[in-house]
Amino acid sequence: MKPASRLTALQPYLFATLAKRIEEKRAQGIDVIALASGDPDLPTCPLVVDAAAEALRNPKNHTYPTNRGKAAFLAAAAEFMEARFGVSLDPVEEIFPVLGGKEAVHHLGFALLSEGDYCLYTEPGYPIYESAIHLAGAMGHALPLLEGNAFLPDLDAIPSEVLARARVLYLNYPNNPTGAVATKEFFSKVVDFARRNDLIVIHDNAYSEITFDGYVAPSFLESPGAADVGVEIFSLSKGWNMTGWRIGFIAGNRGVISALKHLKPNIDAGPFGAIQDAAIAALTVGRAFPREMSRVYQERRDVIIPVLRNLGLHVNEPVASLFLWGRITADISSADLANRIFDEAGVVISPGSSFGPSGEGYVRVALTAPIERLTEAAQRLQRLTL
Ligand SMILES: *Cc1c(COP(=O)(O)O)cnc(C)c1O
């Protein structure tokens, strides 16, 4: 059977390949400690589970939902954006529910990019931007995130012939995989740049609620004029441990949201009503939960950083995200280092190169295992000499 040509050019999804290798090792009886994927290990916020259990019994939730979303969900999302970021949005015209941020990344690309368009995205980065651009039939132009520039893209370095045909810019801060954060000044610069170059900005805000040391992550929409040039993707996955539930929303530019309202009924029927009800609980009575989770991750961060430094990695303490981004100082590629750590210590970390060429020379460690497991990983890693 020959799949479509658009699939042939698509890389196998990194974590699907990795999951298979982990399974094989576990089948050999090896106790694998997986610090690779950004999938929270702890259960969903209990208030959310309670709301969902009740919502399941409501027959109104048993029919097709709508793509535009329940009025109560849209209102809860708007109130959250106002309370958390001071951003005022019209719930109907400026908010749109999605089946998670990953779906949003894809369908925004699908709705906004035409064949022959360029799409700007940052690398190292979430691999889905590139696949979304490819599946939409557009051409990607990667903006490297370098440590020397605080892992922010250099917008002035984009070649003018690319910029002339560029239509969309994907950004993501707090950033996966680097853990870097953006300042409001940077976002303001992006708004100005987008306006001058007729670009639509898609800011992926998957990690704004996981922050440490008192840092508070901004919304892109806080920058004056941001809703004129773009949208933000907000996901409940990371903050409320809801990766399995598939719920989030897109907020901002009316034209973009209107394009999605056109596209999406052709593809799916929107998030399950009971899950929208559960998300309402997260965004209202469950607002404090991401703070509790952030404390858990901060404690884990502080346990694992000294171990990585002992291994000769150069690690800055991130103030947000689920990730540590370590620069390798030894003469070894990131893939070889990750493989050695996997084979010799049974610990899974991600080679930086799997997030893009500028990720070479780094590894990513996810804080998604309990302290006991991190301590065990630390002991195994201490026996390793590079
Ligand atoms: C986890 C993640 C997402 C989205 O996750 P969903 O579960 O699909 O909401 C989006 N962007 C980045 C950068 C992520 O790491």
Coordinates of C-alpha atoms and ligand atoms in Angstrom, one line a residue:
M1 CA 0.0 0.0 0.0
K2 CA 1.4 3.3 -1.0
P3 CA 0.6 6.3 1.2
A4 CA 0.1 9.8 -0.1
S5 CA 3.2 11.7 -1.1
R6 CA 2.6 14.3 1.6
L7 CA 3.2 11.5 4.1
T8 CA 6.4 10.3 2.6
A9 CA 8.1 13.6 3.4
L10 CA 6.8 13.6 7.0
Q11 CA 9.3 12.5 9.7
P12 CA 8.0 9.7 12.0
Y13 CA 6.9 11.5 15.2
L14 CA 9.9 11.5 17.5
F15 CA 8.1 10.3 20.6
A16 CA 6.3 7.5 18.8
T17 CA 9.7 6.1 17.8
L18 CA 11.1 6.6 21.3
A19 CA 8.0 5.0 23.0
K20 CA 8.8 1.8 20.9
R21 CA 12.4 1.7 22.1
I22 CA 11.4 2.2 25.7
E23 CA 8.9 -0.6 25.4
E24 CA 11.6 -2.9 24.0
K25 CA 13.9 -2.1 26.9
R26 CA 11.2 -2.6 29.5
A27 CA 10.3 -6.0 27.9
Q28 CA 14.0 -7.0 28.6
G29 CA 13.3 -6.3 32.3
I30 CA 15.1 -3.0 32.4
D31 CA 13.7 -0.4 34.7
V32 CA 13.6 2.6 32.4
I33 CA 13.2 6.2 33.8
A34 CA 11.6 8.3 31.1
L35 CA 12.5 12.0 31.2
A36 CA 11.7 12.6 27.6
S37 CA 8.2 13.7 26.9
G38 CA 6.5 16.7 28.4
D39 CA 3.5 14.7 29.6
P40 CA 2.7 15.5 33.3
D41 CA 2.9 12.3 35.4
L42 CA 0.5 13.4 38.1
P43 CA -3.3 13.0 37.9
T44 CA -5.6 15.7 36.6
C45 CA -6.8 18.4 39.0
P46 CA -9.4 16.7 41.2
L47 CA -11.9 19.6 40.9
V48 CA -11.8 19.0 37.1
V49 CA -12.4 15.2 37.5
D50 CA -15.4 15.9 39.7
A51 CA -16.9 18.3 37.3
A52 CA -16.4 15.9 34.4
A53 CA -17.9 13.0 36.4
E54 CA -21.1 15.0 36.9
A55 CA -21.1 16.4 33.4
L56 CA -21.0 12.8 32.0
R57 CA -24.4 12.1 33.4
N58 CA -26.0 15.2 31.7
P59 CA -27.7 13.9 28.6
K60 CA -27.3 17.3 27.0
N61 CA -23.6 16.4 26.7
H62 CA -24.4 13.1 24.8
T63 CA -25.1 14.7 21.4
Y64 CA -22.8 16.4 19.0
P65 CA -21.1 19.3 20.5
T66 CA -20.6 22.4 18.3
N67 CA -17.3 23.6 16.9
R68 CA -17.9 27.2 18.2
G69 CA -18.2 25.9 21.8
K70 CA -20.6 26.2 24.7
A71 CA -21.4 29.8 25.8
A72 CA -20.3 28.9 29.3
F73 CA -17.0 27.5 28.1
L74 CA -16.3 30.6 26.0
A75 CA -17.3 32.9 28.9
A76 CA -15.0 30.9 31.3
A77 CA -12.1 31.2 28.9
A78 CA -12.7 35.0 28.4
E79 CA -12.9 35.5 32.2
F80 CA -9.7 33.6 32.7
M81 CA -7.8 35.6 30.1
E82 CA -9.1 38.8 31.8
A83 CA -8.2 37.7 35.4
R84 CA -4.9 36.0 34.6
F85 CA -3.5 38.4 31.9
G86 CA -5.7 41.5 31.9
V87 CA -6.7 40.7 28.4
S88 CA -10.3 41.6 27.4
L89 CA -11.8 39.4 24.7
D90 CA -15.2 39.0 23.2
P91 CA -16.1 35.4 24.1
V92 CA -18.0 34.7 20.8
E93 CA -15.9 36.5 18.3
E94 CA -12.4 36.2 19.8
I95 CA -12.3 32.7 21.4
F96 CA -12.6 29.3 19.8
P97 CA -12.3 25.9 21.5
V98 CA -9.9 23.3 20.2
L99 CA -9.1 19.7 20.8
G100 CA -5.7 20.6 22.4
G101 CA -2.9 22.9 21.3
K102 CA -1.5 20.3 18.9
E103 CA -4.8 20.3 16.9
A104 CA -4.8 24.1 17.0
V105 CA -1.3 24.4 15.6
H106 CA -2.3 22.1 12.7
H107 CA -5.6 23.7 11.8
L108 CA -4.4 27.2 12.1
G109 CA -1.8 26.4 9.5
F110 CA -4.4 24.7 7.4
A111 CA -6.7 27.7 7.6
L112 CA -4.1 30.4 7.0
L113 CA -1.4 29.0 4.7
S114 CA -1.6 28.5 0.9
E115 CA 0.7 26.6 -1.4
G116 CA 3.7 28.8 -2.1
D117 CA 3.4 30.7 1.1
Y118 CA 6.3 30.8 3.5
C119 CA 5.7 30.1 7.2
L120 CA 8.2 31.2 9.8
Y121 CA 8.8 29.1 12.8
T122 CA 11.5 28.7 15.5
E123 CA 14.0 25.9 16.0
P124 CA 14.8 24.0 18.1
G125 CA 11.1 23.7 18.7
Y126 CA 8.0 21.7 19.0
P127 CA 8.1 19.4 15.9
I128 CA 4.5 20.0 15.1
Y129 CA 5.0 23.5 13.5
E130 CA 7.1 21.9 10.8
S131 CA 4.6 19.1 10.1
A132 CA 1.7 21.6 10.1
I133 CA 3.4 23.8 7.5
H134 CA 4.3 20.7 5.4
L135 CA 0.8 19.3 5.5
A136 CA -0.7 22.7 4.6
G137 CA 1.5 22.7 1.5
A138 CA 3.5 25.7 2.5
M139 CA 7.2 26.2 2.8
G140 CA 8.9 26.5 6.2
H141 CA 11.6 29.0 7.0
A142 CA 13.2 28.2 10.4
L143 CA 14.4 31.0 12.7
P144 CA 17.2 29.6 14.9
L145 CA 17.0 30.1 18.7
L146 CA 20.5 30.7 19.9
E147 CA 21.7 30.9 23.5
G148 CA 23.6 34.1 22.6
N149 CA 20.3 35.8 21.8
A150 CA 18.5 34.4 24.9
F151 CA 16.8 31.8 22.7
L152 CA 14.8 34.6 20.9
P153 CA 14.6 34.7 17.1
D154 CA 16.5 37.4 15.2
L155 CA 13.7 38.8 13.2
D156 CA 16.0 41.2 11.3
A157 CA 17.9 38.2 9.9
I158 CA 15.0 36.9 7.8
P159 CA 15.9 37.2 4.1
S160 CA 13.7 39.8 2.4
E161 CA 12.6 37.4 -0.4
V162 CA 11.3 35.0 2.3
L163 CA 9.7 37.8 4.3
A164 CA 7.9 39.0 1.2
R165 CA 6.1 35.7 0.8
A166 CA 5.8 34.8 4.5
R167 CA 2.3 34.8 5.8
V168 CA 2.4 33.2 9.3
L169 CA 4.9 33.2 12.2
Y170 CA 4.7 30.5 14.9
L171 CA 6.2 31.5 18.3
N172 CA 6.2 29.6 21.6
Y173 CA 7.2 31.2 25.0
P174 CA 7.8 29.9 27.6
N175 CA 9.6 27.8 25.1
N176 CA 9.8 24.1 24.5
P177 CA 12.5 22.8 24.4
T178 CA 14.8 25.6 25.7
G179 CA 12.7 26.7 28.7
A180 CA 13.4 30.3 27.6
V181 CA 10.8 33.0 28.3
A182 CA 9.9 36.1 26.3
T183 CA 9.7 39.7 27.6
K184 CA 6.8 41.9 26.9
E185 CA 9.3 44.1 24.9
F186 CA 10.0 41.2 22.6
F187 CA 6.3 40.6 22.1
S188 CA 5.7 44.3 21.3
K189 CA 8.5 44.1 18.8
V190 CA 6.8 41.1 17.2
V191 CA 3.5 43.0 16.9
D192 CA 5.3 45.8 15.1
F193 CA 7.2 43.4 12.9
A194 CA 4.0 41.5 12.0
R195 CA 2.2 44.7 11.2
R196 CA 5.0 46.0 8.9
N197 CA 5.3 42.7 7.1
D198 CA 1.7 41.6 6.9
L199 CA 2.3 38.5 9.0
I200 CA -0.2 36.5 11.2
V201 CA 1.4 35.6 14.5
I202 CA 0.4 32.3 16.2
H203 CA 1.7 32.3 19.7
D204 CA 1.6 28.9 21.3
N205 CA 1.2 29.5 25.0
A206 CA 1.3 25.9 26.2
Y207 CA 3.5 26.6 29.3
S208 CA 2.4 30.0 30.7
E209 CA 1.0 28.4 33.9
I210 CA 4.1 26.4 34.8
T211 CA 6.5 28.9 36.2
F212 CA 9.0 29.1 39.0
D213 CA 10.8 31.5 41.4
G214 CA 7.8 33.9 41.3
Y215 CA 8.1 34.5 37.5
V216 CA 4.7 35.2 35.9
A217 CA 4.5 34.5 32.1
P218 CA 2.8 37.0 30.0
S219 CA 0.2 36.4 27.2
F220 CA 1.2 37.6 23.7
L221 CA -2.2 39.3 23.7
E222 CA -1.1 41.7 26.5
S223 CA 1.0 43.6 23.9
P224 CA -1.0 46.5 22.5
G225 CA -2.3 45.6 19.0
A226 CA -1.5 41.9 19.3
A227 CA -5.1 40.9 18.5
D228 CA -4.8 42.9 15.3
V229 CA -2.0 40.7 14.1
G230 CA -2.5 37.3 15.7
V231 CA -3.8 34.7 18.0
E232 CA -2.7 32.8 21.0
I233 CA -3.2 29.1 21.6
F234 CA -4.0 28.3 25.3
S235 CA -3.9 24.6 26.3
L236 CA -5.1 23.1 29.6
S237 CA -2.9 20.1 29.1
K238 CA 0.2 21.1 31.1
G239 CA -1.2 23.4 33.8
W240 CA -4.0 21.1 34.9
N241 CA -2.4 17.7 34.0
M242 CA -5.0 17.2 31.2
T243 CA -3.0 16.0 28.3
G244 CA -5.4 13.1 27.8
W245 CA -8.5 15.2 27.7
R246 CA -7.8 17.2 24.6
I247 CA -9.0 20.7 25.4
G248 CA -7.8 24.2 24.9
F249 CA -8.7 27.4 23.0
I250 CA -7.5 29.9 20.5
A251 CA -7.9 33.6 21.5
G252 CA -7.4 36.8 19.6
N253 CA -7.8 38.0 16.0
R254 CA -11.4 37.8 14.8
G255 CA -10.5 37.1 11.2
V256 CA -8.4 34.1 12.2
I257 CA -11.2 32.8 14.4
S258 CA -13.7 33.3 11.6
A259 CA -11.5 31.3 9.3
L260 CA -11.5 28.5 11.8
K261 CA -15.3 28.6 12.2
H262 CA -15.4 28.1 8.4
L263 CA -12.8 25.2 8.4
K264 CA -13.4 23.2 11.5
P265 CA -17.0 21.9 11.0
N266 CA -15.6 20.2 7.9
I267 CA -13.2 18.3 10.1
D268 CA -14.6 17.5 13.6
A269 CA -17.5 18.4 15.8
G270 CA -15.6 20.3 18.6
P271 CA -14.7 19.1 22.1
F272 CA -17.0 16.7 23.9
G273 CA -19.5 18.7 26.0
A274 CA -18.5 17.1 29.3
I275 CA -14.9 18.0 28.7
Q276 CA -15.9 21.6 28.0
D277 CA -17.7 21.5 31.4
A278 CA -14.6 20.0 33.0
A279 CA -12.5 22.8 31.4
I280 CA -14.8 25.4 32.9
A281 CA -14.0 24.0 36.3
A282 CA -10.3 24.3 35.6
L283 CA -10.5 27.9 34.4
T284 CA -12.7 29.0 37.3
V285 CA -12.6 27.1 40.6
G286 CA -9.4 25.2 39.6
R287 CA -7.3 28.4 38.9
A288 CA -4.9 27.7 41.8
F289 CA -3.9 24.2 40.6
P290 CA -1.2 25.2 38.2
R291 CA 0.6 27.0 41.0
E292 CA 0.6 23.8 43.1
M293 CA 2.0 21.9 40.1
S294 CA 4.6 24.6 39.5
R295 CA 5.9 24.1 43.1
V296 CA 6.2 20.3 42.4
Y297 CA 8.2 20.9 39.2
Q298 CA 10.4 23.5 40.8
E299 CA 11.4 21.1 43.5
R300 CA 12.2 18.5 40.9
R301 CA 14.2 21.0 38.9
D302 CA 16.3 21.8 41.9
V303 CA 17.0 18.1 42.5
I304 CA 18.1 17.3 38.9
I305 CA 20.1 20.4 38.0
P306 CA 23.2 19.6 40.2
V307 CA 23.3 16.1 38.7
L308 CA 23.3 17.4 35.2
R309 CA 26.0 19.9 36.1
N310 CA 28.1 17.0 37.5
L311 CA 27.8 15.3 34.2
G312 CA 29.4 18.3 32.6
L313 CA 26.3 19.8 31.2
H314 CA 25.9 23.6 31.3
V315 CA 22.3 24.2 32.6
N316 CA 20.6 27.5 33.4
E317 CA 17.8 27.3 35.9
P318 CA 14.6 27.8 33.8
V319 CA 11.8 30.0 35.3
A320 CA 9.1 28.2 33.3
S321 CA 8.2 25.1 31.3
L322 CA 8.6 21.4 32.1
F323 CA 12.1 21.3 30.7
L324 CA 15.8 21.6 31.5
W325 CA 17.9 22.5 28.4
G326 CA 21.5 21.4 29.0
R327 CA 24.5 22.4 26.8
I328 CA 26.9 19.6 26.3
T329 CA 30.5 20.5 27.1
A330 CA 32.1 17.1 26.2
D331 CA 33.0 16.2 22.6
I332 CA 29.9 14.0 21.9
S333 CA 26.8 14.6 19.8
S334 CA 23.5 15.0 21.5
A335 CA 22.1 11.8 19.9
D336 CA 25.2 9.8 21.1
L337 CA 25.0 11.3 24.6
A338 CA 21.2 10.5 24.8
N339 CA 21.9 7.0 23.5
R340 CA 24.7 6.4 26.0
I341 CA 22.5 7.6 28.9
F342 CA 19.7 5.3 27.7
D343 CA 21.9 2.2 27.2
E344 CA 24.1 2.6 30.3
A345 CA 21.7 4.2 32.8
G346 CA 18.3 3.3 31.5
V347 CA 17.4 7.0 31.6
V348 CA 15.6 8.5 28.7
I349 CA 16.4 12.1 27.8
S350 CA 15.9 13.9 24.4
P351 CA 18.8 14.8 22.1
G352 CA 18.6 18.5 21.3
S353 CA 19.1 17.7 17.6
S354 CA 15.7 16.1 17.5
F355 CA 14.1 19.5 17.9
G356 CA 16.0 21.1 15.0
P357 CA 19.6 21.7 13.8
S358 CA 20.2 24.5 16.4
G359 CA 19.4 22.0 19.1
E360 CA 22.6 20.1 18.4
G361 CA 25.0 20.4 21.3
Y362 CA 22.1 20.3 23.9
V363 CA 19.9 17.7 25.6
R364 CA 16.4 18.2 27.0
V365 CA 15.4 16.7 30.3
A366 CA 11.6 16.7 31.2
L367 CA 10.6 17.1 34.8
T368 CA 7.8 14.6 34.5
A369 CA 8.9 12.0 37.0
P370 CA 8.5 12.0 40.8
I371 CA 11.4 13.0 43.1
E372 CA 12.1 9.3 44.0
R373 CA 12.6 8.4 40.3
L374 CA 14.7 11.5 39.7
T375 CA 16.9 10.6 42.6
E376 CA 17.3 7.1 41.2
A377 CA 18.1 8.6 37.8
A378 CA 20.6 10.9 39.6
Q379 CA 22.3 7.9 41.2
R380 CA 22.6 6.1 37.9
L381 CA 23.9 9.1 36.1
Q382 CA 26.5 9.8 38.8
R383 CA 28.1 6.4 37.9
L384 CA 28.5 7.6 34.3
T385 CA 31.6 9.3 33.1
L386 CA 31.6 11.0 29.7
Ligands
LIG1 C1 2.5 20.1 24.9 C2 2.6 21.2 23.9 C3 1.5 21.7 23.2 C4 0.1 21.2 23.2 O1 -0.4 20.2 23.9 P1 -1.9 19.8 23.7 O2 -1.9 18.6 24.7 O3 -2.1 19.4 22.3 O4 -2.7 20.9 24.1 C5 1.6 22.7 22.3 N1 2.8 23.3 22.1 C6 3.9 22.9 22.8 C7 5.1 23.6 22.5 C8 3.8 21.8 23.7 O5 4.9 21.5 24.3

